[in-house]
């Protein structure tokens, strides 16, 4: 029984031993920005991207639901040959990563790994702020979890962290309205709210993988001299360093330079959205998770 109240029959799961792709999971499309950053730095590996688009967004869902959905995705990716899975979703990293690492991996397969995307950003933020005042713009779930503040304070106890939830930013991106005049109102409102909390903020973390697609608007309204910290490049660098330190895991990652895309939603809808995030057409397959 997990701390979330779920009980699983791990012995029934048959996981392949052969090397396989690096798995990247997101509740929707935002993780494509993480995949893009990783592929630019580490193009030699194979990747398997899974978006749980049918049940997105995760931002306002409970810890229990996010954990269960994320666990299902991790098991699916393990079953498709991944020995390493990146949760390219801030909400999943905030609400499910620790339980999966501590409770599920020892029973599923102690040799497999699941990593999140909050820690890599927390590790570098100390070098990106002079005032030691940092802001976080993220989904409601990530802000309520306080995950960024917790991770940052483990490494930099002196940094003050303030956060604001941006509930309309994800729909703006997914409905291809990021460049519309209407987006200005919602972007400016949340940035102004954050800066009103702490006028000494000199670095703002974009704590949702969708938000880089709003970058022109964000730059427009963030005060001059305030650094905007997107996650993609930092996650990619962290992954490169991780693979360099863990040769046992790196050997189990195939090197073909390919990407395979999976979605729990209609593949056509995913293809349309992927063109916004990646500026290219991709082939997509439909998969089911859990009881779907």
PDB file of C-alpha atoms in Angstrom:
ATOM      1  CA  UNK A   1       0.000   0.000   0.000  1.00  0.00           C
ATOM      2  CA  UNK A   2       1.434   3.397  -0.967  1.00  0.00           C
ATOM      3  CA  UNK A   3       1.108   6.460   1.204  1.00  0.00           C
ATOM      4  CA  UNK A   4      -1.523   7.622  -1.276  1.00  0.00           C
ATOM      5  CA  UNK A   5      -3.764   4.655  -0.530  1.00  0.00           C
ATOM      6  CA  UNK A   6      -3.212   2.646  -3.718  1.00  0.00           C
ATOM      7  CA  UNK A   7      -2.179  -1.017  -3.746  1.00  0.00           C
ATOM      8  CA  UNK A   8      -0.487  -2.586  -6.773  1.00  0.00           C
ATOM      9  CA  UNK A   9       0.483  -6.056  -7.963  1.00  0.00           C
ATOM     10  CA  UNK A  10       4.053  -5.335  -8.975  1.00  0.00           C
ATOM     11  CA  UNK A  11       4.937  -8.989  -9.437  1.00  0.00           C
ATOM     12  CA  UNK A  12       2.615  -9.126 -12.465  1.00  0.00           C
ATOM     13  CA  UNK A  13       4.616  -6.500 -14.369  1.00  0.00           C
ATOM     14  CA  UNK A  14       7.163  -8.011 -16.755  1.00  0.00           C
ATOM     15  CA  UNK A  15       9.791  -5.428 -17.660  1.00  0.00           C
ATOM     16  CA  UNK A  16      12.256  -5.901 -20.561  1.00  0.00           C
ATOM     17  CA  UNK A  17      15.962  -6.071 -19.735  1.00  0.00           C
ATOM     18  CA  UNK A  18      17.367  -4.986 -23.113  1.00  0.00           C
ATOM     19  CA  UNK A  19      18.603  -1.400 -23.603  1.00  0.00           C
ATOM     20  CA  UNK A  20      15.950   1.065 -24.709  1.00  0.00           C
ATOM     21  CA  UNK A  21      15.112   4.724 -25.253  1.00  0.00           C
ATOM     22  CA  UNK A  22      15.057   7.467 -22.638  1.00  0.00           C
ATOM     23  CA  UNK A  23      11.437   8.043 -21.638  1.00  0.00           C
ATOM     24  CA  UNK A  24       9.999  11.534 -21.247  1.00  0.00           C
ATOM     25  CA  UNK A  25       6.544  11.921 -19.731  1.00  0.00           C
ATOM     26  CA  UNK A  26       4.278  14.940 -19.508  1.00  0.00           C
ATOM     27  CA  UNK A  27       0.602  15.428 -18.786  1.00  0.00           C
ATOM     28  CA  UNK A  28       0.314  17.129 -22.156  1.00  0.00           C
ATOM     29  CA  UNK A  29       2.433  19.022 -24.643  1.00  0.00           C
ATOM     30  CA  UNK A  30       4.651  21.209 -22.476  1.00  0.00           C
ATOM     31  CA  UNK A  31       7.199  18.444 -21.992  1.00  0.00           C
ATOM     32  CA  UNK A  32       8.001  18.815 -25.678  1.00  0.00           C
ATOM     33  CA  UNK A  33      10.007  21.918 -24.707  1.00  0.00           C
ATOM     34  CA  UNK A  34      12.025  19.718 -22.340  1.00  0.00           C
ATOM     35  CA  UNK A  35      12.493  17.092 -25.041  1.00  0.00           C
ATOM     36  CA  UNK A  36      13.617  19.789 -27.465  1.00  0.00           C
ATOM     37  CA  UNK A  37      16.261  21.062 -25.044  1.00  0.00           C
ATOM     38  CA  UNK A  38      17.511  17.563 -24.294  1.00  0.00           C
ATOM     39  CA  UNK A  39      17.722  16.575 -27.955  1.00  0.00           C
ATOM     40  CA  UNK A  40      19.734  19.694 -28.811  1.00  0.00           C
ATOM     41  CA  UNK A  41      22.366  18.729 -26.243  1.00  0.00           C
ATOM     42  CA  UNK A  42      22.106  14.936 -26.470  1.00  0.00           C
ATOM     43  CA  UNK A  43      20.971  14.093 -30.019  1.00  0.00           C
ATOM     44  CA  UNK A  44      22.667  10.701 -30.041  1.00  0.00           C
ATOM     45  CA  UNK A  45      20.132   8.921 -27.824  1.00  0.00           C
ATOM     46  CA  UNK A  46      16.727   7.468 -28.648  1.00  0.00           C
ATOM     47  CA  UNK A  47      13.698   9.016 -26.922  1.00  0.00           C
ATOM     48  CA  UNK A  48      10.153   7.897 -26.217  1.00  0.00           C
ATOM     49  CA  UNK A  49       7.759  10.765 -25.439  1.00  0.00           C
ATOM     50  CA  UNK A  50       4.428  10.052 -23.754  1.00  0.00           C
ATOM     51  CA  UNK A  51       1.780  12.733 -23.292  1.00  0.00           C
ATOM     52  CA  UNK A  52      -1.291  11.977 -21.184  1.00  0.00           C
ATOM     53  CA  UNK A  53      -3.229  14.537 -23.187  1.00  0.00           C
ATOM     54  CA  UNK A  54      -6.609  12.888 -22.630  1.00  0.00           C
ATOM     55  CA  UNK A  55      -6.409  13.636 -18.895  1.00  0.00           C
ATOM     56  CA  UNK A  56      -4.546  16.960 -19.042  1.00  0.00           C
ATOM     57  CA  UNK A  57      -4.154  19.388 -17.430  1.00  0.00           C
ATOM     58  CA  UNK A  58      -2.758  18.012 -14.185  1.00  0.00           C
ATOM     59  CA  UNK A  59      -2.199  21.426 -12.594  1.00  0.00           C
ATOM     60  CA  UNK A  60      -5.330  21.583 -10.426  1.00  0.00           C
ATOM     61  CA  UNK A  61      -5.624  17.839  -9.699  1.00  0.00           C
ATOM     62  CA  UNK A  62      -4.991  16.354  -6.252  1.00  0.00           C
ATOM     63  CA  UNK A  63      -1.723  14.758  -5.151  1.00  0.00           C
ATOM     64  CA  UNK A  64      -3.361  11.311  -5.204  1.00  0.00           C
ATOM     65  CA  UNK A  65      -4.656  11.634  -8.759  1.00  0.00           C
ATOM     66  CA  UNK A  66      -1.417  13.084 -10.150  1.00  0.00           C
ATOM     67  CA  UNK A  67       0.567  10.336  -8.451  1.00  0.00           C
ATOM     68  CA  UNK A  68      -1.665   7.581  -9.832  1.00  0.00           C
ATOM     69  CA  UNK A  69      -1.655   8.956 -13.380  1.00  0.00           C
ATOM     70  CA  UNK A  70       2.126   9.476 -13.297  1.00  0.00           C
ATOM     71  CA  UNK A  71       2.741   5.997 -11.913  1.00  0.00           C
ATOM     72  CA  UNK A  72       0.705   4.518 -14.764  1.00  0.00           C
ATOM     73  CA  UNK A  73       2.790   6.428 -17.299  1.00  0.00           C
ATOM     74  CA  UNK A  74       6.086   5.365 -15.724  1.00  0.00           C
ATOM     75  CA  UNK A  75       5.014   1.719 -15.753  1.00  0.00           C
ATOM     76  CA  UNK A  76       3.994   2.053 -19.413  1.00  0.00           C
ATOM     77  CA  UNK A  77       7.362   3.537 -20.388  1.00  0.00           C
ATOM     78  CA  UNK A  78       9.255   0.912 -18.395  1.00  0.00           C
ATOM     79  CA  UNK A  79       7.238  -1.765 -20.169  1.00  0.00           C
ATOM     80  CA  UNK A  80       8.210  -0.267 -23.528  1.00  0.00           C
ATOM     81  CA  UNK A  81      11.909  -0.615 -22.767  1.00  0.00           C
ATOM     82  CA  UNK A  82      12.878   2.593 -20.949  1.00  0.00           C
ATOM     83  CA  UNK A  83      15.333   2.219 -18.073  1.00  0.00           C
ATOM     84  CA  UNK A  84      15.381   5.964 -17.409  1.00  0.00           C
ATOM     85  CA  UNK A  85      12.282   8.174 -17.368  1.00  0.00           C
ATOM     86  CA  UNK A  86      12.263  11.969 -17.082  1.00  0.00           C
ATOM     87  CA  UNK A  87       9.082  13.534 -15.694  1.00  0.00           C
ATOM     88  CA  UNK A  88       9.023  16.495 -18.071  1.00  0.00           C
ATOM     89  CA  UNK A  89       6.106  17.933 -16.123  1.00  0.00           C
ATOM     90  CA  UNK A  90       6.436  20.253 -13.139  1.00  0.00           C
ATOM     91  CA  UNK A  91       3.175  19.088 -11.558  1.00  0.00           C
ATOM     92  CA  UNK A  92       4.159  15.419 -11.798  1.00  0.00           C
ATOM     93  CA  UNK A  93       7.649  16.237 -10.502  1.00  0.00           C
ATOM     94  CA  UNK A  94       6.119  18.129  -7.584  1.00  0.00           C
ATOM     95  CA  UNK A  95       3.362  15.715  -6.639  1.00  0.00           C
ATOM     96  CA  UNK A  96       4.512  12.231  -7.688  1.00  0.00           C
ATOM     97  CA  UNK A  97       8.291  11.968  -8.121  1.00  0.00           C
ATOM     98  CA  UNK A  98       9.306  11.378  -4.523  1.00  0.00           C
ATOM     99  CA  UNK A  99       6.727   8.637  -3.898  1.00  0.00           C
ATOM    100  CA  UNK A 100       7.616   6.864  -7.143  1.00  0.00           C
ATOM    101  CA  UNK A 101      11.321   6.990  -6.315  1.00  0.00           C
ATOM    102  CA  UNK A 102      10.940   5.849  -2.716  1.00  0.00           C
ATOM    103  CA  UNK A 103       7.980   3.455  -2.811  1.00  0.00           C
ATOM    104  CA  UNK A 104       7.479   2.184  -6.353  1.00  0.00           C
ATOM    105  CA  UNK A 105      10.934   1.764  -7.888  1.00  0.00           C
ATOM    106  CA  UNK A 106      12.179  -0.670  -5.212  1.00  0.00           C
ATOM    107  CA  UNK A 107       9.316  -3.005  -6.119  1.00  0.00           C
ATOM    108  CA  UNK A 108       9.066  -2.346  -9.849  1.00  0.00           C
ATOM    109  CA  UNK A 109      12.813  -2.502 -10.556  1.00  0.00           C
ATOM    110  CA  UNK A 110      15.476  -1.015  -8.259  1.00  0.00           C
ATOM    111  CA  UNK A 111      17.830  -0.620 -11.238  1.00  0.00           C
ATOM    112  CA  UNK A 112      15.552   1.766 -13.153  1.00  0.00           C
ATOM    113  CA  UNK A 113      15.461   5.497 -12.560  1.00  0.00           C
ATOM    114  CA  UNK A 114      12.866   8.273 -12.621  1.00  0.00           C
ATOM    115  CA  UNK A 115      14.049  11.901 -12.527  1.00  0.00           C
ATOM    116  CA  UNK A 116      12.177  15.207 -12.287  1.00  0.00           C
ATOM    117  CA  UNK A 117      12.749  18.698 -13.646  1.00  0.00           C
ATOM    118  CA  UNK A 118      12.456  20.859 -10.518  1.00  0.00           C
ATOM    119  CA  UNK A 119      15.774  19.865  -8.931  1.00  0.00           C
ATOM    120  CA  UNK A 120      17.952  20.839 -11.940  1.00  0.00           C
ATOM    121  CA  UNK A 121      16.491  24.346 -11.900  1.00  0.00           C
ATOM    122  CA  UNK A 122      16.917  24.628  -8.139  1.00  0.00           C
ATOM    123  CA  UNK A 123      20.571  23.611  -8.469  1.00  0.00           C
ATOM    124  CA  UNK A 124      21.454  26.483 -10.802  1.00  0.00           C
ATOM    125  CA  UNK A 125      19.294  29.267  -9.397  1.00  0.00           C
ATOM    126  CA  UNK A 126      21.880  30.251  -6.784  1.00  0.00           C
ATOM    127  CA  UNK A 127      24.181  31.363  -9.601  1.00  0.00           C
ATOM    128  CA  UNK A 128      21.457  33.339 -11.365  1.00  0.00           C
ATOM    129  CA  UNK A 129      20.333  35.713  -8.617  1.00  0.00           C
ATOM    130  CA  UNK A 130      22.310  38.565  -7.070  1.00  0.00           C
ATOM    131  CA  UNK A 131      19.598  39.837  -4.726  1.00  0.00           C
ATOM    132  CA  UNK A 132      18.761  36.309  -3.439  1.00  0.00           C
ATOM    133  CA  UNK A 133      15.093  37.012  -4.189  1.00  0.00           C
ATOM    134  CA  UNK A 134      13.547  34.613  -6.724  1.00  0.00           C
ATOM    135  CA  UNK A 135      10.074  34.385  -8.265  1.00  0.00           C
ATOM    136  CA  UNK A 136       8.232  31.346  -9.612  1.00  0.00           C
ATOM    137  CA  UNK A 137       5.440  31.426 -12.196  1.00  0.00           C
ATOM    138  CA  UNK A 138       3.741  28.026 -12.456  1.00  0.00           C
ATOM    139  CA  UNK A 139       0.475  26.087 -12.398  1.00  0.00           C
ATOM    140  CA  UNK A 140      -1.754  26.045  -9.351  1.00  0.00           C
ATOM    141  CA  UNK A 141      -0.611  22.532  -8.406  1.00  0.00           C
ATOM    142  CA  UNK A 142       3.087  23.374  -8.544  1.00  0.00           C
ATOM    143  CA  UNK A 143       2.657  26.575  -6.550  1.00  0.00           C
ATOM    144  CA  UNK A 144       0.515  24.881  -3.888  1.00  0.00           C
ATOM    145  CA  UNK A 145       3.047  22.070  -3.537  1.00  0.00           C
ATOM    146  CA  UNK A 146       5.741  24.638  -2.644  1.00  0.00           C
ATOM    147  CA  UNK A 147       8.199  22.321  -4.394  1.00  0.00           C
ATOM    148  CA  UNK A 148      10.441  25.024  -5.807  1.00  0.00           C
ATOM    149  CA  UNK A 149      10.870  26.729  -2.451  1.00  0.00           C
ATOM    150  CA  UNK A 150      11.573  23.405  -0.746  1.00  0.00           C
ATOM    151  CA  UNK A 151      14.181  22.333  -3.313  1.00  0.00           C
ATOM    152  CA  UNK A 152      15.834  25.741  -3.474  1.00  0.00           C
ATOM    153  CA  UNK A 153      16.047  26.045   0.311  1.00  0.00           C
ATOM    154  CA  UNK A 154      17.779  22.656   0.561  1.00  0.00           C
ATOM    155  CA  UNK A 155      20.624  24.123  -1.476  1.00  0.00           C
ATOM    156  CA  UNK A 156      20.345  27.856  -0.793  1.00  0.00           C
ATOM    157  CA  UNK A 157      18.635  28.557   2.548  1.00  0.00           C
ATOM    158  CA  UNK A 158      19.240  32.289   2.140  1.00  0.00           C
ATOM    159  CA  UNK A 159      17.139  32.681  -1.020  1.00  0.00           C
ATOM    160  CA  UNK A 160      13.632  34.069  -0.637  1.00  0.00           C
ATOM    161  CA  UNK A 161      11.131  32.411  -3.012  1.00  0.00           C
ATOM    162  CA  UNK A 162       7.784  33.904  -4.002  1.00  0.00           C
ATOM    163  CA  UNK A 163       5.327  32.158  -6.322  1.00  0.00           C
ATOM    164  CA  UNK A 164       2.203  33.008  -8.331  1.00  0.00           C
ATOM    165  CA  UNK A 165      -0.116  30.565 -10.108  1.00  0.00           C
ATOM    166  CA  UNK A 166      -0.955  31.361 -13.744  1.00  0.00           C
ATOM    167  CA  UNK A 167      -4.133  29.371 -14.485  1.00  0.00           C
ATOM    168  CA  UNK A 168      -4.809  30.738 -17.982  1.00  0.00           C
ATOM    169  CA  UNK A 169      -1.313  30.502 -19.416  1.00  0.00           C
ATOM    170  CA  UNK A 170      -1.453  26.829 -20.440  1.00  0.00           C
ATOM    171  CA  UNK A 171      -4.718  27.217 -22.423  1.00  0.00           C
ATOM    172  CA  UNK A 172      -3.267  30.265 -24.179  1.00  0.00           C
ATOM    173  CA  UNK A 173      -0.434  28.104 -25.458  1.00  0.00           C
ATOM    174  CA  UNK A 174      -2.425  24.986 -26.284  1.00  0.00           C
ATOM    175  CA  UNK A 175      -5.068  26.942 -28.198  1.00  0.00           C
ATOM    176  CA  UNK A 176      -2.351  28.745 -30.142  1.00  0.00           C
ATOM    177  CA  UNK A 177      -3.192  32.121 -28.612  1.00  0.00           C
ATOM    178  CA  UNK A 178       0.269  32.828 -27.197  1.00  0.00           C
ATOM    179  CA  UNK A 179       0.858  35.641 -29.703  1.00  0.00           C
ATOM    180  CA  UNK A 180      -2.640  37.113 -29.511  1.00  0.00           C
ATOM    181  CA  UNK A 181      -3.350  40.569 -28.049  1.00  0.00           C
ATOM    182  CA  UNK A 182      -5.577  38.917 -25.428  1.00  0.00           C
ATOM    183  CA  UNK A 183      -2.602  37.044 -24.002  1.00  0.00           C
ATOM    184  CA  UNK A 184      -1.034  40.342 -22.897  1.00  0.00           C
ATOM    185  CA  UNK A 185      -3.663  40.872 -20.209  1.00  0.00           C
ATOM    186  CA  UNK A 186      -3.154  37.484 -18.548  1.00  0.00           C
ATOM    187  CA  UNK A 187       0.639  37.567 -18.770  1.00  0.00           C
ATOM    188  CA  UNK A 188       0.969  41.093 -17.438  1.00  0.00           C
ATOM    189  CA  UNK A 189      -1.514  40.453 -14.621  1.00  0.00           C
ATOM    190  CA  UNK A 190       0.457  37.540 -13.152  1.00  0.00           C
ATOM    191  CA  UNK A 191       3.880  39.151 -13.574  1.00  0.00           C
ATOM    192  CA  UNK A 192       2.641  42.316 -11.871  1.00  0.00           C
ATOM    193  CA  UNK A 193       1.192  40.171  -9.084  1.00  0.00           C
ATOM    194  CA  UNK A 194       4.531  38.407  -8.579  1.00  0.00           C
ATOM    195  CA  UNK A 195       6.569  41.601  -8.517  1.00  0.00           C
ATOM    196  CA  UNK A 196       4.109  43.128  -6.052  1.00  0.00           C
ATOM    197  CA  UNK A 197       4.867  40.268  -3.671  1.00  0.00           C
ATOM    198  CA  UNK A 198       8.576  41.059  -3.712  1.00  0.00           C
ATOM    199  CA  UNK A 199      10.055  43.999  -5.571  1.00  0.00           C
ATOM    200  CA  UNK A 200      13.599  42.684  -5.073  1.00  0.00           C
ATOM    201  CA  UNK A 201      13.108  39.652  -7.324  1.00  0.00           C
ATOM    202  CA  UNK A 202      15.862  39.537  -9.944  1.00  0.00           C
ATOM    203  CA  UNK A 203      15.251  36.038 -11.358  1.00  0.00           C
ATOM    204  CA  UNK A 204      11.932  34.485 -12.378  1.00  0.00           C
ATOM    205  CA  UNK A 205      11.622  30.723 -12.894  1.00  0.00           C
ATOM    206  CA  UNK A 206       9.118  29.605 -15.495  1.00  0.00           C
ATOM    207  CA  UNK A 207       7.864  26.597 -13.547  1.00  0.00           C
ATOM    208  CA  UNK A 208       5.714  25.158 -16.306  1.00  0.00           C
ATOM    209  CA  UNK A 209       7.010  23.698 -19.535  1.00  0.00           C
ATOM    210  CA  UNK A 210       4.368  25.524 -21.590  1.00  0.00           C
ATOM    211  CA  UNK A 211       5.526  28.960 -20.560  1.00  0.00           C
ATOM    212  CA  UNK A 212       8.579  29.318 -22.843  1.00  0.00           C
ATOM    213  CA  UNK A 213       6.113  29.648 -25.726  1.00  0.00           C
ATOM    214  CA  UNK A 214       4.872  32.827 -24.049  1.00  0.00           C
ATOM    215  CA  UNK A 215       8.415  34.206 -23.854  1.00  0.00           C
ATOM    216  CA  UNK A 216       7.881  37.298 -26.074  1.00  0.00           C
ATOM    217  CA  UNK A 217       5.006  38.419 -23.831  1.00  0.00           C
ATOM    218  CA  UNK A 218       6.871  37.515 -20.641  1.00  0.00           C
ATOM    219  CA  UNK A 219       9.932  39.516 -21.702  1.00  0.00           C
ATOM    220  CA  UNK A 220       7.648  42.436 -22.510  1.00  0.00           C
ATOM    221  CA  UNK A 221       6.280  42.686 -18.969  1.00  0.00           C
ATOM    222  CA  UNK A 222       9.088  41.427 -16.733  1.00  0.00           C
ATOM    223  CA  UNK A 223      10.973  44.463 -15.369  1.00  0.00           C
ATOM    224  CA  UNK A 224      14.303  45.327 -16.928  1.00  0.00           C
ATOM    225  CA  UNK A 225      17.207  43.546 -15.257  1.00  0.00           C
ATOM    226  CA  UNK A 226      15.119  40.578 -14.102  1.00  0.00           C
ATOM    227  CA  UNK A 227      16.404  37.267 -15.446  1.00  0.00           C
ATOM    228  CA  UNK A 228      13.902  34.789 -16.944  1.00  0.00           C
ATOM    229  CA  UNK A 229      14.817  31.187 -16.191  1.00  0.00           C
ATOM    230  CA  UNK A 230      13.335  28.559 -18.539  1.00  0.00           C
ATOM    231  CA  UNK A 231      13.984  24.915 -17.735  1.00  0.00           C
ATOM    232  CA  UNK A 232      14.849  23.150 -20.990  1.00  0.00           C
ATOM    233  CA  UNK A 233      18.577  23.862 -21.185  1.00  0.00           C
ATOM    234  CA  UNK A 234      19.166  23.319 -17.456  1.00  0.00           C
ATOM    235  CA  UNK A 235      17.363  19.972 -17.496  1.00  0.00           C
ATOM    236  CA  UNK A 236      19.385  18.897 -20.528  1.00  0.00           C
ATOM    237  CA  UNK A 237      22.688  19.824 -18.882  1.00  0.00           C
ATOM    238  CA  UNK A 238      21.650  18.033 -15.698  1.00  0.00           C
ATOM    239  CA  UNK A 239      20.767  14.904 -17.675  1.00  0.00           C
ATOM    240  CA  UNK A 240      24.108  14.957 -19.497  1.00  0.00           C
ATOM    241  CA  UNK A 241      25.911  15.197 -16.167  1.00  0.00           C
ATOM    242  CA  UNK A 242      23.752  12.445 -14.669  1.00  0.00           C
ATOM    243  CA  UNK A 243      24.511  10.042 -17.513  1.00  0.00           C
ATOM    244  CA  UNK A 244      28.195  10.881 -17.192  1.00  0.00           C
ATOM    245  CA  UNK A 245      28.115   9.923 -13.518  1.00  0.00           C
ATOM    246  CA  UNK A 246      25.973   6.784 -13.959  1.00  0.00           C
ATOM    247  CA  UNK A 247      27.570   4.608 -16.612  1.00  0.00           C
ATOM    248  CA  UNK A 248      25.326   1.691 -15.620  1.00  0.00           C
ATOM    249  CA  UNK A 249      22.244   3.648 -16.686  1.00  0.00           C
ATOM    250  CA  UNK A 250      23.901   5.261 -19.718  1.00  0.00           C
ATOM    251  CA  UNK A 251      24.761   1.816 -21.123  1.00  0.00           C
ATOM    252  CA  UNK A 252      21.044   0.953 -21.101  1.00  0.00           C
ATOM    253  CA  UNK A 253      20.110   3.972 -23.264  1.00  0.00           C
ATOM    254  CA  UNK A 254      20.087   3.147 -26.969  1.00  0.00           C
ATOM    255  CA  UNK A 255      21.857   5.454 -29.407  1.00  0.00           C
ATOM    256  CA  UNK A 256      19.980   5.827 -32.656  1.00  0.00           C
ATOM    257  CA  UNK A 257      19.000   9.477 -32.584  1.00  0.00           C
ATOM    258  CA  UNK A 258      15.318   8.652 -32.988  1.00  0.00           C
ATOM    259  CA  UNK A 259      12.129   9.846 -31.279  1.00  0.00           C
ATOM    260  CA  UNK A 260       8.826   8.057 -30.911  1.00  0.00           C
ATOM    261  CA  UNK A 261       5.727   9.967 -29.790  1.00  0.00           C
ATOM    262  CA  UNK A 262       2.790   8.518 -27.850  1.00  0.00           C
ATOM    263  CA  UNK A 263      -0.433  10.166 -26.697  1.00  0.00           C
ATOM    264  CA  UNK A 264      -3.527   9.075 -24.781  1.00  0.00           C
ATOM    265  CA  UNK A 265      -5.558  11.463 -26.935  1.00  0.00           C
ATOM    266  CA  UNK A 266      -6.389  11.620 -30.623  1.00  0.00           C
ATOM    267  CA  UNK A 267      -3.075  11.535 -32.554  1.00  0.00           C
ATOM    268  CA  UNK A 268      -4.304  14.222 -34.941  1.00  0.00           C
ATOM    269  CA  UNK A 269      -4.783  16.692 -32.104  1.00  0.00           C
ATOM    270  CA  UNK A 270      -1.302  15.874 -30.797  1.00  0.00           C
ATOM    271  CA  UNK A 271       0.235  16.423 -34.233  1.00  0.00           C
ATOM    272  CA  UNK A 272      -1.345  19.870 -34.460  1.00  0.00           C
ATOM    273  CA  UNK A 273      -0.087  20.877 -31.016  1.00  0.00           C
ATOM    274  CA  UNK A 274       3.371  19.401 -31.603  1.00  0.00           C
ATOM    275  CA  UNK A 275       3.766  21.642 -34.635  1.00  0.00           C
ATOM    276  CA  UNK A 276       3.343  24.646 -32.298  1.00  0.00           C
ATOM    277  CA  UNK A 277       5.898  23.361 -29.787  1.00  0.00           C
ATOM    278  CA  UNK A 278       8.447  21.793 -32.131  1.00  0.00           C
ATOM    279  CA  UNK A 279       7.790  23.575 -35.444  1.00  0.00           C
ATOM    280  CA  UNK A 280       7.823  20.236 -37.232  1.00  0.00           C
ATOM    281  CA  UNK A 281       5.420  17.463 -38.145  1.00  0.00           C
ATOM    282  CA  UNK A 282       5.678  14.286 -36.074  1.00  0.00           C
ATOM    283  CA  UNK A 283       4.231  10.784 -36.267  1.00  0.00           C
ATOM    284  CA  UNK A 284       2.152   9.884 -33.212  1.00  0.00           C
ATOM    285  CA  UNK A 285       0.684   6.686 -31.796  1.00  0.00           C
ATOM    286  CA  UNK A 286      -2.278   6.331 -29.447  1.00  0.00           C
ATOM    287  CA  UNK A 287      -1.824   4.371 -26.183  1.00  0.00           C
ATOM    288  CA  UNK A 288      -3.979   3.689 -23.133  1.00  0.00           C
ATOM    289  CA  UNK A 289      -2.958   4.147 -19.504  1.00  0.00           C
ATOM    290  CA  UNK A 290      -4.514   2.465 -16.489  1.00  0.00           C
ATOM    291  CA  UNK A 291      -8.250   2.036 -16.892  1.00  0.00           C
ATOM    292  CA  UNK A 292      -8.508   4.232 -19.996  1.00  0.00           C
TER     293      UNK A 292
END
